[in-house]
Each structure stands twice: as C-alpha cells, then as structure tokens.
mmCIF file of N, CA and C in Angstrom:
data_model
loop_
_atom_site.group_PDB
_atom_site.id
_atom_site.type_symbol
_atom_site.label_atom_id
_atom_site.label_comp_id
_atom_site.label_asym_id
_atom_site.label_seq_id
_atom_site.Cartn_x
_atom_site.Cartn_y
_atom_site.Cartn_z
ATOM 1 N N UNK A 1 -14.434 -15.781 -8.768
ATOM 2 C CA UNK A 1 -13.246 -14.923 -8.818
ATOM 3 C C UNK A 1 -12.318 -15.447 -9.906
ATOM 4 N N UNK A 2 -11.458 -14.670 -10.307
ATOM 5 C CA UNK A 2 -10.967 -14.526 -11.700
ATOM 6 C C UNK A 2 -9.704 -14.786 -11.070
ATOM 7 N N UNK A 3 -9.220 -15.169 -10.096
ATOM 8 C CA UNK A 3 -7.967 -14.917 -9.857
ATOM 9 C C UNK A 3 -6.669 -14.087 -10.872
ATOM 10 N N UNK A 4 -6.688 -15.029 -11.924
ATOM 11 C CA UNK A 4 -5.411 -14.570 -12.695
ATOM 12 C C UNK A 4 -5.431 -12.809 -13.385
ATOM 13 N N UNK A 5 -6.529 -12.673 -13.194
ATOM 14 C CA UNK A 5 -7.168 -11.156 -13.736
ATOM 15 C C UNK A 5 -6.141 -9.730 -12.986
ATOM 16 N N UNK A 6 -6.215 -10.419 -11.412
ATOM 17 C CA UNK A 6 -5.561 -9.710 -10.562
ATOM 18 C C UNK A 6 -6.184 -8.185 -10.084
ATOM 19 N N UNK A 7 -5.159 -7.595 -9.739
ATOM 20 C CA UNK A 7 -5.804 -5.838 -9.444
ATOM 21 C C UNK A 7 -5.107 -5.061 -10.698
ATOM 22 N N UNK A 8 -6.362 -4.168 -11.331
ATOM 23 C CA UNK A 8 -5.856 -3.130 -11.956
ATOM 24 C C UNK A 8 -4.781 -2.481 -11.472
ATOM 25 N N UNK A 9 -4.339 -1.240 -12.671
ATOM 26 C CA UNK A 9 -3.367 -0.403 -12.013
ATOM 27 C C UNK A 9 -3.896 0.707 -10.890
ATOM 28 N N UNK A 10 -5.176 0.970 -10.926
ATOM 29 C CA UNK A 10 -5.297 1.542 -9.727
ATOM 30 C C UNK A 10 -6.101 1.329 -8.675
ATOM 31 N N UNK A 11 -6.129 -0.101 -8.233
ATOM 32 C CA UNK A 11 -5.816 -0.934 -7.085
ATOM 33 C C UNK A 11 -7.233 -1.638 -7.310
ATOM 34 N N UNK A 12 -8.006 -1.452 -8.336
ATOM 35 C CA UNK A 12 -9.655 -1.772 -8.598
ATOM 36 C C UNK A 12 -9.356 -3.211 -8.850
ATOM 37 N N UNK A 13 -10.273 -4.412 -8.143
ATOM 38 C CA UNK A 13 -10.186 -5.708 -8.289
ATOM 39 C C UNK A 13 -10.568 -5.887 -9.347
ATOM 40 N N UNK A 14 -9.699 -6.240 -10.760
ATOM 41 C CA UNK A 14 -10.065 -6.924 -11.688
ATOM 42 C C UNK A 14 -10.800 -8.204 -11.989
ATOM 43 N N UNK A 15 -10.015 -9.036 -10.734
ATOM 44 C CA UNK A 15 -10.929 -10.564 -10.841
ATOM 45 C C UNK A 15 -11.913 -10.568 -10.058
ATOM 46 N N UNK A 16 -12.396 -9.771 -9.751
ATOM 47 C CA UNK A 16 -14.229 -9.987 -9.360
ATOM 48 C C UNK A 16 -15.465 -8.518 -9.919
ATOM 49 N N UNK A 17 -14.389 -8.068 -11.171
ATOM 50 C CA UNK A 17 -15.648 -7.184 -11.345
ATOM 51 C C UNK A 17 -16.639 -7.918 -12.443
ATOM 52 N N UNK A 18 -17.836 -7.113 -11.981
ATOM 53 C CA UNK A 18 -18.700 -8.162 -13.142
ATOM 54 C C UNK A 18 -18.681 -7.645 -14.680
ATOM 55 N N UNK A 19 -17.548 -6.928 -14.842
ATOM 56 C CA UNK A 19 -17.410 -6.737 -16.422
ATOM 57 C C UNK A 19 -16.577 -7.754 -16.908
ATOM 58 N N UNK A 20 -15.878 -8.400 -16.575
ATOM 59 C CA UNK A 20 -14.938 -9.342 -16.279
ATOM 60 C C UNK A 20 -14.713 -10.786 -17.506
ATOM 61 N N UNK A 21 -16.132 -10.688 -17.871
ATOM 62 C CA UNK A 21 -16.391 -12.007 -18.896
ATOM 63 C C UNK A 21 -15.590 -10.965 -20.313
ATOM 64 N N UNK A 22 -16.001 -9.895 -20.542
ATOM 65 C CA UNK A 22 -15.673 -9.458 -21.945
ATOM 66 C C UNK A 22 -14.256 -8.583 -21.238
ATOM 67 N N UNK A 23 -14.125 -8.330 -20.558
ATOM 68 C CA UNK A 23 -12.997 -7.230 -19.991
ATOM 69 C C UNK A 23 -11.658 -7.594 -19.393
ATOM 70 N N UNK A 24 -10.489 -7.754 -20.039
ATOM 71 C CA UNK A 24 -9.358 -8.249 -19.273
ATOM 72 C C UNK A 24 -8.791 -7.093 -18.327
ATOM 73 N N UNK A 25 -9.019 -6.315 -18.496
ATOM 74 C CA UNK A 25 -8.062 -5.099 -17.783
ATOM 75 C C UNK A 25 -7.265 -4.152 -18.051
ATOM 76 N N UNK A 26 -7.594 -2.783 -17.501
ATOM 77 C CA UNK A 26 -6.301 -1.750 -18.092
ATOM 78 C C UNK A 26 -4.879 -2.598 -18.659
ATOM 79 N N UNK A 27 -4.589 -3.627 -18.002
ATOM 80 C CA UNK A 27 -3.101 -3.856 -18.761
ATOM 81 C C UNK A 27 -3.521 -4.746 -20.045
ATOM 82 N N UNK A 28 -3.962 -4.918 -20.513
ATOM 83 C CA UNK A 28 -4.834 -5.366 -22.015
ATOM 84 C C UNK A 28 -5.509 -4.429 -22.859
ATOM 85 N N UNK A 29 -5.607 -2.830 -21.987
ATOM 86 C CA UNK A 29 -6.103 -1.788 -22.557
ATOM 87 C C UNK A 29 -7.916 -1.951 -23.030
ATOM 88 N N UNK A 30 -8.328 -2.723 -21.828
ATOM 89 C CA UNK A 30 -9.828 -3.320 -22.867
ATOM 90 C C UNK A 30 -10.660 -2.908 -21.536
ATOM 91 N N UNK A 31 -10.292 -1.841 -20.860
ATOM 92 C CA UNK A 31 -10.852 -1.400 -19.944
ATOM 93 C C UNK A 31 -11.896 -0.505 -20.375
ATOM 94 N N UNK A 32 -13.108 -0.228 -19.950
ATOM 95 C CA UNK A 32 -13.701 1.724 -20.957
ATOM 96 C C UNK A 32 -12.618 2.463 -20.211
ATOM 97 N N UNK A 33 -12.694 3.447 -21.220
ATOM 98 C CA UNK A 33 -11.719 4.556 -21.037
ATOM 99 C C UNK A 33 -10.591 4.288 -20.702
ATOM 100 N N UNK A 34 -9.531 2.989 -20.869
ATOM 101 C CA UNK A 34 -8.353 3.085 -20.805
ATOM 102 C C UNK A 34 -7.060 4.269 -21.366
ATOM 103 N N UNK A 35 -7.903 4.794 -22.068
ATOM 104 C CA UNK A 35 -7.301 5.952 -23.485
ATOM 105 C C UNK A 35 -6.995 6.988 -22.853
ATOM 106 N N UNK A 36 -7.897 7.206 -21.444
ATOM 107 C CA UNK A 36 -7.882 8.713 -21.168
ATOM 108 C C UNK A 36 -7.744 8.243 -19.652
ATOM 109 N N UNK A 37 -7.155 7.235 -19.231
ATOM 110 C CA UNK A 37 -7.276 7.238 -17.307
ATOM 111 C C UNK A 37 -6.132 7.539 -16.769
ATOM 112 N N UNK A 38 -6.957 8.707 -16.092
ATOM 113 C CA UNK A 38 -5.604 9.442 -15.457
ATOM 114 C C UNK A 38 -4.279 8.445 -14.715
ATOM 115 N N UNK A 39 -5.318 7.615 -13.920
ATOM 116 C CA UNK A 39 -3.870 6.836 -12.967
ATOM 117 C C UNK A 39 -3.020 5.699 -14.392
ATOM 118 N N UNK A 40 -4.220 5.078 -15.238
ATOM 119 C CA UNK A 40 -3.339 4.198 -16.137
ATOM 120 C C UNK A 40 -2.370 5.217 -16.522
ATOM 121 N N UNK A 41 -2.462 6.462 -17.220
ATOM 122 C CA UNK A 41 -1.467 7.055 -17.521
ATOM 123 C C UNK A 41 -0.236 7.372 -17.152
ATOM 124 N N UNK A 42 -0.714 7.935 -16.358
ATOM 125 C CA UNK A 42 0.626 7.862 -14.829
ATOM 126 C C UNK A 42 1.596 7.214 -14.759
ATOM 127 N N UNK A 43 0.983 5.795 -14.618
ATOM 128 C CA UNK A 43 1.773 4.463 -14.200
ATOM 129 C C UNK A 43 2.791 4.221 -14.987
ATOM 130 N N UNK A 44 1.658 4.453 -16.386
ATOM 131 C CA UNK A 44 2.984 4.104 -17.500
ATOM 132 C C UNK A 44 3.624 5.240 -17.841
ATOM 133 N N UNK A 45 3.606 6.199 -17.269
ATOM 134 C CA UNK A 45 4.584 7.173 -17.812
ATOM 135 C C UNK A 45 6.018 6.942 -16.950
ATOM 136 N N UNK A 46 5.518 6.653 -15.485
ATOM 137 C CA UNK A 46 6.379 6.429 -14.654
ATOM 138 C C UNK A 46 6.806 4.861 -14.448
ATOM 139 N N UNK A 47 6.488 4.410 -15.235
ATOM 140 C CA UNK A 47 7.513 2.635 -15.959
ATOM 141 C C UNK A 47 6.744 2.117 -14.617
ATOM 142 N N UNK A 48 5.666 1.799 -13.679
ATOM 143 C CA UNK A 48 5.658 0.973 -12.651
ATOM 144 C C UNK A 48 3.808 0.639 -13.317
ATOM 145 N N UNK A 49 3.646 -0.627 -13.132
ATOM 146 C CA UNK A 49 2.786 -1.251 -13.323
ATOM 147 C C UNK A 49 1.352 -1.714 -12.579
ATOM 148 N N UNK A 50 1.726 -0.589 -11.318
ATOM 149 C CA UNK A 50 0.370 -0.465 -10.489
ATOM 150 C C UNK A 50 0.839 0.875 -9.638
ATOM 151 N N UNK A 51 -0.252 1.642 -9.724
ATOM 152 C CA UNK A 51 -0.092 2.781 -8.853
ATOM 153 C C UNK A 51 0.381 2.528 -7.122
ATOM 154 N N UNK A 52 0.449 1.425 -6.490
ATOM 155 C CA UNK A 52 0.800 1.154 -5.369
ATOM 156 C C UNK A 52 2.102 0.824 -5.403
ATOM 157 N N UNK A 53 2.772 0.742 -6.512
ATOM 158 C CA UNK A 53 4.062 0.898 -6.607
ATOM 159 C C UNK A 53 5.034 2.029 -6.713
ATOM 160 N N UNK A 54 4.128 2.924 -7.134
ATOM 161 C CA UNK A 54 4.460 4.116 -7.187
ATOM 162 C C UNK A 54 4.757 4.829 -5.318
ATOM 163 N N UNK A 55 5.845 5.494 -5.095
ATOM 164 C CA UNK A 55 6.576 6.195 -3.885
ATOM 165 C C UNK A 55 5.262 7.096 -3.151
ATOM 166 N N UNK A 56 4.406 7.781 -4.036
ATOM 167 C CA UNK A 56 4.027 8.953 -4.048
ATOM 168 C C UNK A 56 2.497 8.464 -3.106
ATOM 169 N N UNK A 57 2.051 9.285 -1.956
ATOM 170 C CA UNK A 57 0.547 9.235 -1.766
ATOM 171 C C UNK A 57 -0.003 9.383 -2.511
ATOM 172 N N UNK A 58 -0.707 9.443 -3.428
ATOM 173 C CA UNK A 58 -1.413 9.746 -4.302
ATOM 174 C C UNK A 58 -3.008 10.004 -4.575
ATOM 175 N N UNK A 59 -3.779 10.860 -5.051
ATOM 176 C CA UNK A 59 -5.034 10.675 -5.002
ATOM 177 C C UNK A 59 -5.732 11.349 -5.605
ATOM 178 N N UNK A 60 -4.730 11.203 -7.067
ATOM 179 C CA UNK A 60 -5.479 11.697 -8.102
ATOM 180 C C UNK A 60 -6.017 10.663 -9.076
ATOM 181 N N UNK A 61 -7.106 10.813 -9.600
ATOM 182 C CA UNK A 61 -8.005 10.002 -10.983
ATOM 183 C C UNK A 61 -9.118 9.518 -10.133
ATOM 184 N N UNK A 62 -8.922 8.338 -10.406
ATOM 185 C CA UNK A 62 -9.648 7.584 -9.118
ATOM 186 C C UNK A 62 -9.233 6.822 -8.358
ATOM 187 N N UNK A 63 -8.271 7.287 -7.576
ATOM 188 C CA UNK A 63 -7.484 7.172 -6.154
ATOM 189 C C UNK A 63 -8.417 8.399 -5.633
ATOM 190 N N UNK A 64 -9.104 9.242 -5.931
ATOM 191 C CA UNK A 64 -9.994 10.342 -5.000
ATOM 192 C C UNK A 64 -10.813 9.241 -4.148
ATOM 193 N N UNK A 65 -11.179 8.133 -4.770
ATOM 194 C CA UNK A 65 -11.980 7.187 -4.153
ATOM 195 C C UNK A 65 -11.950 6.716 -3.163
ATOM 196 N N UNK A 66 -12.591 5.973 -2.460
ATOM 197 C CA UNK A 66 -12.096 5.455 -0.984
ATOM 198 C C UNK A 66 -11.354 3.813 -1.529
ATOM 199 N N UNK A 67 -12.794 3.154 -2.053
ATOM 200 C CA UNK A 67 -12.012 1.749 -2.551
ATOM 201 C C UNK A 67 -10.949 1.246 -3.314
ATOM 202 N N UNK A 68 -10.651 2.186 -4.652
ATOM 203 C CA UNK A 68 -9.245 2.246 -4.938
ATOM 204 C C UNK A 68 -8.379 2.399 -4.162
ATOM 205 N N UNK A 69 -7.996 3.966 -3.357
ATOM 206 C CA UNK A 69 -7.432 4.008 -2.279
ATOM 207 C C UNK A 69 -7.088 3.172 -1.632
ATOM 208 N N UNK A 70 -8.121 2.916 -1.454
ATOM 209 C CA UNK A 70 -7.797 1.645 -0.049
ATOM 210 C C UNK A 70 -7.189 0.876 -0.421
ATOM 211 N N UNK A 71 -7.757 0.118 -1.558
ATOM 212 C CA UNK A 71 -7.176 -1.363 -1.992
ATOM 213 C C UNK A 71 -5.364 -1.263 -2.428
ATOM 214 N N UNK A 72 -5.571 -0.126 -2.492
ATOM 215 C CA UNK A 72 -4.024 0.356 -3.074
ATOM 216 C C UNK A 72 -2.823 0.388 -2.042
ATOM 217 N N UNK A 73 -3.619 1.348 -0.605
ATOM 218 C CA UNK A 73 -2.451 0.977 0.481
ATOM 219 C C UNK A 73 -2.921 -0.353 1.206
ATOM 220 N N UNK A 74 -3.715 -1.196 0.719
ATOM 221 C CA UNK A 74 -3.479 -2.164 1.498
ATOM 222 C C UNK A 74 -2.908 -2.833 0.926
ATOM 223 N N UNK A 75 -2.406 -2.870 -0.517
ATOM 224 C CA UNK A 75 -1.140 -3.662 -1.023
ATOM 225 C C UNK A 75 0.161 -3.494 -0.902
ATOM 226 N N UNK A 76 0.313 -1.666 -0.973
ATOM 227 C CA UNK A 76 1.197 -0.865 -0.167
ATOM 228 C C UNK A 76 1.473 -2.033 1.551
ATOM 229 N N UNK A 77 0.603 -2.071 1.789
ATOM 230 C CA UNK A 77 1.507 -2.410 3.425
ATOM 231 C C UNK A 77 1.660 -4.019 3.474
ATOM 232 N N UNK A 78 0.599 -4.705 2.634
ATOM 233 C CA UNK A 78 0.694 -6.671 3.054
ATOM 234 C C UNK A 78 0.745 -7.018 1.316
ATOM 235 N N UNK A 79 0.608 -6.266 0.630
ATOM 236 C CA UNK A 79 1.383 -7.618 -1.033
ATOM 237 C C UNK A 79 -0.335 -7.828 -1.619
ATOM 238 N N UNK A 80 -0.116 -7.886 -2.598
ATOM 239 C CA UNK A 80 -1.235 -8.156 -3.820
ATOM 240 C C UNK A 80 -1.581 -9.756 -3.972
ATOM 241 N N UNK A 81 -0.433 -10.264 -2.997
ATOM 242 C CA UNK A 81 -1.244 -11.750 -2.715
ATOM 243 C C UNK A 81 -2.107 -11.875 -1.710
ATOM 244 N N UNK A 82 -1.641 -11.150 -0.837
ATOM 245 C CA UNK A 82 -2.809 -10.805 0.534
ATOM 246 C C UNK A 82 -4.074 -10.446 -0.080
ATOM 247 N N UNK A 83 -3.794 -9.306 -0.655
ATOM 248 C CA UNK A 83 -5.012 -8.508 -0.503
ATOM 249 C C UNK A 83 -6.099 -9.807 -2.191
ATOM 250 N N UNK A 84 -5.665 -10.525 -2.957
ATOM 251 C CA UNK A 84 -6.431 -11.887 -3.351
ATOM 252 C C UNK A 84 -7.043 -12.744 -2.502
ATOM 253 N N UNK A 85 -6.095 -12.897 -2.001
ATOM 254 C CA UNK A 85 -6.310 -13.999 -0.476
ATOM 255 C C UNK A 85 -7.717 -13.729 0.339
ATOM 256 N N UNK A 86 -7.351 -12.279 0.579
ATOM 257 C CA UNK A 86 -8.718 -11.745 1.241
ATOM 258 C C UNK A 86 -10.033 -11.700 0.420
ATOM 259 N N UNK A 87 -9.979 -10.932 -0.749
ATOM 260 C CA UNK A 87 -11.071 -11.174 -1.228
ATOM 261 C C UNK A 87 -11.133 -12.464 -1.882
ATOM 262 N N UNK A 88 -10.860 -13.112 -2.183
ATOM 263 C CA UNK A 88 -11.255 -14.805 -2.074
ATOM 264 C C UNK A 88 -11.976 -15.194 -0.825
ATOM 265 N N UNK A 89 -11.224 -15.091 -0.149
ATOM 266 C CA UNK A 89 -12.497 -15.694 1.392
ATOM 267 C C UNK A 89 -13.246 -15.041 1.675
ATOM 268 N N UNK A 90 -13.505 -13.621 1.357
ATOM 269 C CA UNK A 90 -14.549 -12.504 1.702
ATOM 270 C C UNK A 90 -15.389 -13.360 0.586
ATOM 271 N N UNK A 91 -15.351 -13.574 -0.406
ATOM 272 C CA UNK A 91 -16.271 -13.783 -1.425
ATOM 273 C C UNK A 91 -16.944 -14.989 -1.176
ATOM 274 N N UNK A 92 -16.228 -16.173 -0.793
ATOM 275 C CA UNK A 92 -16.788 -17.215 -0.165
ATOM 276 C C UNK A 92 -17.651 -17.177 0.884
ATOM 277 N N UNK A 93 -17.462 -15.914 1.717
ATOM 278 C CA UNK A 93 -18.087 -15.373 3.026
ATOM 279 C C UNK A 93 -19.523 -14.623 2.469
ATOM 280 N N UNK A 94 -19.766 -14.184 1.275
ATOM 281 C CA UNK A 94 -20.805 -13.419 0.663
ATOM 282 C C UNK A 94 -20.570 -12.375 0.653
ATOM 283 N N UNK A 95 -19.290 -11.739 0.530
ATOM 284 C CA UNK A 95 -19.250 -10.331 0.634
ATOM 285 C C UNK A 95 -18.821 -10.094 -1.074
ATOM 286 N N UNK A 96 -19.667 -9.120 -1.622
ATOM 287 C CA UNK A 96 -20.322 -9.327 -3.232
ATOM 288 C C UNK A 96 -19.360 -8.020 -3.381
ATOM 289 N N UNK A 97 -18.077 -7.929 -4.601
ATOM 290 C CA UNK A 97 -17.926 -6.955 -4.865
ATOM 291 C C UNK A 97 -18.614 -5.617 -5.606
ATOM 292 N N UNK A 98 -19.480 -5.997 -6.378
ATOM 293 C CA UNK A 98 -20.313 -5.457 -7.159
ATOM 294 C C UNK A 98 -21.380 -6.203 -7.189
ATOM 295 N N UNK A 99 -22.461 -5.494 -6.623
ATOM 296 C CA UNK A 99 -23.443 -5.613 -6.138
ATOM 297 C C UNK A 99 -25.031 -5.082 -7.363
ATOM 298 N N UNK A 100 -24.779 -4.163 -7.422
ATOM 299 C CA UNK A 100 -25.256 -3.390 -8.598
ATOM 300 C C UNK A 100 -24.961 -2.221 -8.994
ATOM 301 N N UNK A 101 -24.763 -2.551 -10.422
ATOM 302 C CA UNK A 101 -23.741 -1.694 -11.279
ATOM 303 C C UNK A 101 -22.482 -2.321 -10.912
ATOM 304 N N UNK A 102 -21.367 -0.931 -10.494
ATOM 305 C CA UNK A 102 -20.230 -1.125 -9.948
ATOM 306 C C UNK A 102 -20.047 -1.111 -8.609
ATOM 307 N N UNK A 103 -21.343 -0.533 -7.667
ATOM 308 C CA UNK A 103 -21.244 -0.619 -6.219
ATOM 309 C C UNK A 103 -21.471 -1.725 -5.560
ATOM 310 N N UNK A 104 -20.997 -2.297 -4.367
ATOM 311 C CA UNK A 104 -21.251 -3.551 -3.612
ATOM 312 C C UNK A 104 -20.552 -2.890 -2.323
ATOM 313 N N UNK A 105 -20.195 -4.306 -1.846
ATOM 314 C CA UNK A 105 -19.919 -4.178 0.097
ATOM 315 C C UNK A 105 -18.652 -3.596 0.656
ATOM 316 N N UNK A 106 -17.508 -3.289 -0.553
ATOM 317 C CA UNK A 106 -16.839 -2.559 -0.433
ATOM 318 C C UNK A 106 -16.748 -0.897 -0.384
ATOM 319 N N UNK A 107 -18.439 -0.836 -1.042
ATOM 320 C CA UNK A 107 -18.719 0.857 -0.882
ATOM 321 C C UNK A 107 -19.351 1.902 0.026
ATOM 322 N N UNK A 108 -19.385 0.690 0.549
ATOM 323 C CA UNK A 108 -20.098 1.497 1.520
ATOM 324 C C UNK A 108 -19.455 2.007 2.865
ATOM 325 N N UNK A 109 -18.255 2.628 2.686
ATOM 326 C CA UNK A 109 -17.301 2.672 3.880
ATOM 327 C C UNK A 109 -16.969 4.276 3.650
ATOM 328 N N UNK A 110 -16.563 5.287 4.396
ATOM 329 C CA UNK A 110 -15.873 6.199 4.050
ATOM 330 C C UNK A 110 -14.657 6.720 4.963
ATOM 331 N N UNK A 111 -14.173 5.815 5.634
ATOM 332 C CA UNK A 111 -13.099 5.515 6.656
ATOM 333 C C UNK A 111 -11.967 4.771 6.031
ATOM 334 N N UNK A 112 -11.126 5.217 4.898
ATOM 335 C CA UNK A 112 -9.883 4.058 4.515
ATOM 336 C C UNK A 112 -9.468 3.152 5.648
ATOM 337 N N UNK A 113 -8.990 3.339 6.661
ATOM 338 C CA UNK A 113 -9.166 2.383 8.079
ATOM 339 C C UNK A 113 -9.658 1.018 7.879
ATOM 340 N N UNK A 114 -11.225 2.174 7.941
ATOM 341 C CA UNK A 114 -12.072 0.684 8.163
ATOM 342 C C UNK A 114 -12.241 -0.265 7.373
ATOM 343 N N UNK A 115 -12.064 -0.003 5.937
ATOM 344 C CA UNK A 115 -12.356 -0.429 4.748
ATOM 345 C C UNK A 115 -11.179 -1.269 5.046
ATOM 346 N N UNK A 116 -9.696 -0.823 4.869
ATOM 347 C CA UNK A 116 -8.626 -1.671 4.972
ATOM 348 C C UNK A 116 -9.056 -3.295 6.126
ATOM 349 N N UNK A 117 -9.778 -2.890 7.397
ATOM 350 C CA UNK A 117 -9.829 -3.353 8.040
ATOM 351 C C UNK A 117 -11.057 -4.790 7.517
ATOM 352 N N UNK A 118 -12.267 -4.168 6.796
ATOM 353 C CA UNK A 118 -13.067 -5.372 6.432
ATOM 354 C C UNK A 118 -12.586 -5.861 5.418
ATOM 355 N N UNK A 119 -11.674 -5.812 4.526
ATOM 356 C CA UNK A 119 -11.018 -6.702 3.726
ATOM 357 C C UNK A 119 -10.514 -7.660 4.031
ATOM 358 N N UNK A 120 -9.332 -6.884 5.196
ATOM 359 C CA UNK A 120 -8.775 -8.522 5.927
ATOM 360 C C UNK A 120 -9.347 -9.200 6.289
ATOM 361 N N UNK A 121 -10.239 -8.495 7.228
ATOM 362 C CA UNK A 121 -11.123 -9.693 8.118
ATOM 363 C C UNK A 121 -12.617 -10.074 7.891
ATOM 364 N N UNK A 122 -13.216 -9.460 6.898
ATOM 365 C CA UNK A 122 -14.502 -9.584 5.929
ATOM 366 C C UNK A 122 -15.486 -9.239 7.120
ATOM 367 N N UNK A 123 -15.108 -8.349 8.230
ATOM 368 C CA UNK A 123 -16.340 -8.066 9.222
ATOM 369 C C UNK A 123 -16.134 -6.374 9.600
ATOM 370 N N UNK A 124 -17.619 -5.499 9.587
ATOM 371 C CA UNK A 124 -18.070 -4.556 9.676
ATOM 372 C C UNK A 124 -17.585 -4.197 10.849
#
C-alpha cells in the first residue's frame, strides 16, 4: 500500500491500485482519462477536492458504481483516515484490491451496505 497516494477524487483507492508504480493520481492529472472524467471535473469546478466532500448524493461518472460509491460515503460518515486504516489491515488480512485487471474483493458486492460493512471489518 501506497499510503501517501491516498483516495482519488472519486473515492477509488489510489494507494493500492496496481497502476500505481507509473500513476500518481487524478490530482497529478496522470490518471487515463483524467481530461474527460466526469467526477474529476466536477470536483474542480466546484473548488472541493474529493467528491465526498461535495453536499450532493451523487452518482454520476463513476459514482454509478458500487465501489466508488461506497468508498465515498464511507468517508462521508468515518474520515479518509478510517477508511486507509481499513484497507491497510484488510490488505494485511489478504483482501487484494485488484485482483485482475481492475476487479478484486471489493467487487464483488452489489449492496453499498455491505460493501461499507467489509471494509471496516474485512469479513463477508
């Protein structure tokens, strides 16, 4: 884990994706498609630096997603140090964010709930 990498602007774990060696992150603009992403856009149009800062439910770009989503109100409700915290010990626990490709153990959920729920506690 990358710690200092942090969460993108729309709530996607930067420090454990495996693009990560060549890729700093939408806020470095060295994301693919930073040019055209709907939520990066957003954010910065509206001066706030992660879509979970933003007032609004939201669930457009890829907030349609479950794992963005998620990761987004779960910073929304416990802090972007929590939600590190967690996946740090999930990761120590073997829970692989990207697994192959971009999918891993976070994708396989389609319950925001539940998803919120195995983050904290890294169990199904």
């Amino acid at each position: 884990m990358k710690r200092e990498l942090g969460i993108a602007r729309c709530g996607l774990a930067c420090c454990l994706c495996s693009e990560n060696d060549q890729c700093h992150g939408c806020q470095f603009d060295e994301c693919p498609g930073s040019d055209s992403c709907e939520n990066r856009i957003c954010s910065i149009e509206k001066g706030v630096a992660h879509c979970y800062m933003c007032k609004e439910d939201c669930k457009k770009g890829i907030l349609r997603k479950i794992k963005p989503y998620a990761f987004t109100l779960f910073v929304k409700r416990y802090g972007e140090d929590k939600l590190l915290e967690c996946l740090e010990a999930n990761e120590k626990k073997g829970i692989v964010y990207h697994r192959q490709g971009v999918y891993g153990d976070y994708d396989d959920f389609d319950d925001v709930e539940k998803l919120i729920d195995f983050i904290m506690t890294g169990k199904d």
